[in-house]
Tab-separated table of C-alpha atoms in Angstrom:
chain	number	residue	atom	x	y	z
U	1	MET	CA	65.232	-11.737	-57.461
U	2	HIS	CA	62.224	-13.619	-58.787
U	3	GLU	CA	59.288	-12.029	-60.519
U	4	ASP	CA	57.026	-13.021	-57.612
U	5	ASP	CA	59.241	-11.210	-55.116
U	6	ALA	CA	58.868	-7.786	-56.743
U	7	GLU	CA	57.947	-4.943	-54.362
U	8	SER	CA	54.775	-3.052	-54.871
U	9	GLU	CA	55.014	0.432	-56.312
U	10	ARG	CA	54.169	2.026	-52.921
U	11	GLY	CA	56.813	0.127	-51.083
U	12	ILE	CA	56.303	-1.280	-47.584
U	13	VAL	CA	53.420	0.291	-45.674
U	14	PRO	CA	53.558	0.038	-41.881
U	15	ALA	CA	50.589	-1.502	-40.079
U	16	ASN	CA	50.182	1.499	-37.762
U	17	ASP	CA	49.933	4.252	-40.365
U	18	ASN	CA	46.398	5.231	-39.361
U	19	ALA	CA	45.569	8.890	-39.373
U	20	PRO	CA	44.633	10.372	-36.008
U	21	VAL	CA	40.949	9.889	-35.322
U	22	LEU	CA	40.520	13.057	-33.261
U	23	ARG	CA	41.849	16.508	-34.099
U	24	ALA	CA	43.777	18.423	-31.477
U	25	ALA	CA	40.748	20.660	-30.625
U	26	ASP	CA	38.504	17.635	-30.202
U	27	THR	CA	41.073	16.000	-27.972
U	28	ASP	CA	41.425	19.129	-25.801
U	29	ALA	CA	37.645	19.368	-25.443
U	30	ALA	CA	37.381	15.753	-24.398
U	31	LEU	CA	40.233	16.063	-21.856
U	32	THR	CA	38.642	19.225	-20.438
U	33	ARG	CA	35.342	17.456	-19.906
U	34	ILE	CA	37.103	14.548	-18.161
U	35	ALA	CA	39.034	16.943	-15.929
U	36	GLU	CA	35.843	18.777	-15.028
U	37	ALA	CA	34.086	15.529	-14.157
U	38	ILE	CA	36.990	14.437	-11.933
U	39	GLY	CA	37.017	17.819	-10.234
U	40	ARG	CA	33.284	17.621	-9.502
U	41	HIS	CA	33.705	14.160	-8.057
U	42	ILE	CA	36.541	15.227	-5.768
U	43	ALA	CA	34.464	18.281	-4.605
U	44	ARG	CA	31.536	16.006	-3.780
U	45	GLU	CA	33.776	13.736	-1.715
U	46	HIS	CA	35.119	16.704	0.266
U	47	ILE	CA	31.611	18.054	0.913
U	48	ARG	CA	30.470	14.597	2.145
U	49	ALA	CA	33.471	14.365	4.432
U	50	LEU	CA	32.794	17.837	5.922
U	51	ARG	CA	29.126	17.022	6.525
U	52	ALA	CA	30.014	13.726	8.189
U	53	ALA	CA	32.521	15.442	10.457
U	54	ASN	CA	29.976	18.092	11.539
U	55	ASP	CA	26.867	15.999	12.115
U	56	ASN	CA	27.281	15.823	15.925
U	57	GLU	CA	25.467	19.019	16.908
U	58	ALA	CA	24.683	19.559	20.570
U	59	GLY	CA	21.112	18.911	21.466
U	60	LYS	CA	18.964	20.859	23.978
U	61	ALA	CA	19.485	18.156	26.623
U	62	ARG	CA	23.283	18.309	26.376
U	63	PRO	CA	24.991	21.544	27.370
U	64	LYS	CA	27.520	23.018	24.991
U	65	ARG	CA	31.128	22.978	26.190
């Protein structure tokens, strides 16, 4: 082994050794907010579909069946 090939004192450090950016509580809070937003969006779509299906009310000129 040559002097230039000596390993550093720490050894080999992997490139992906980053610490997690978010803690578990922060991650849970973020996922909860995303799930709530998705739920609200789905609810709005269902309400719009129900309103569109019920917009043909009988007028005074047309008798109800």
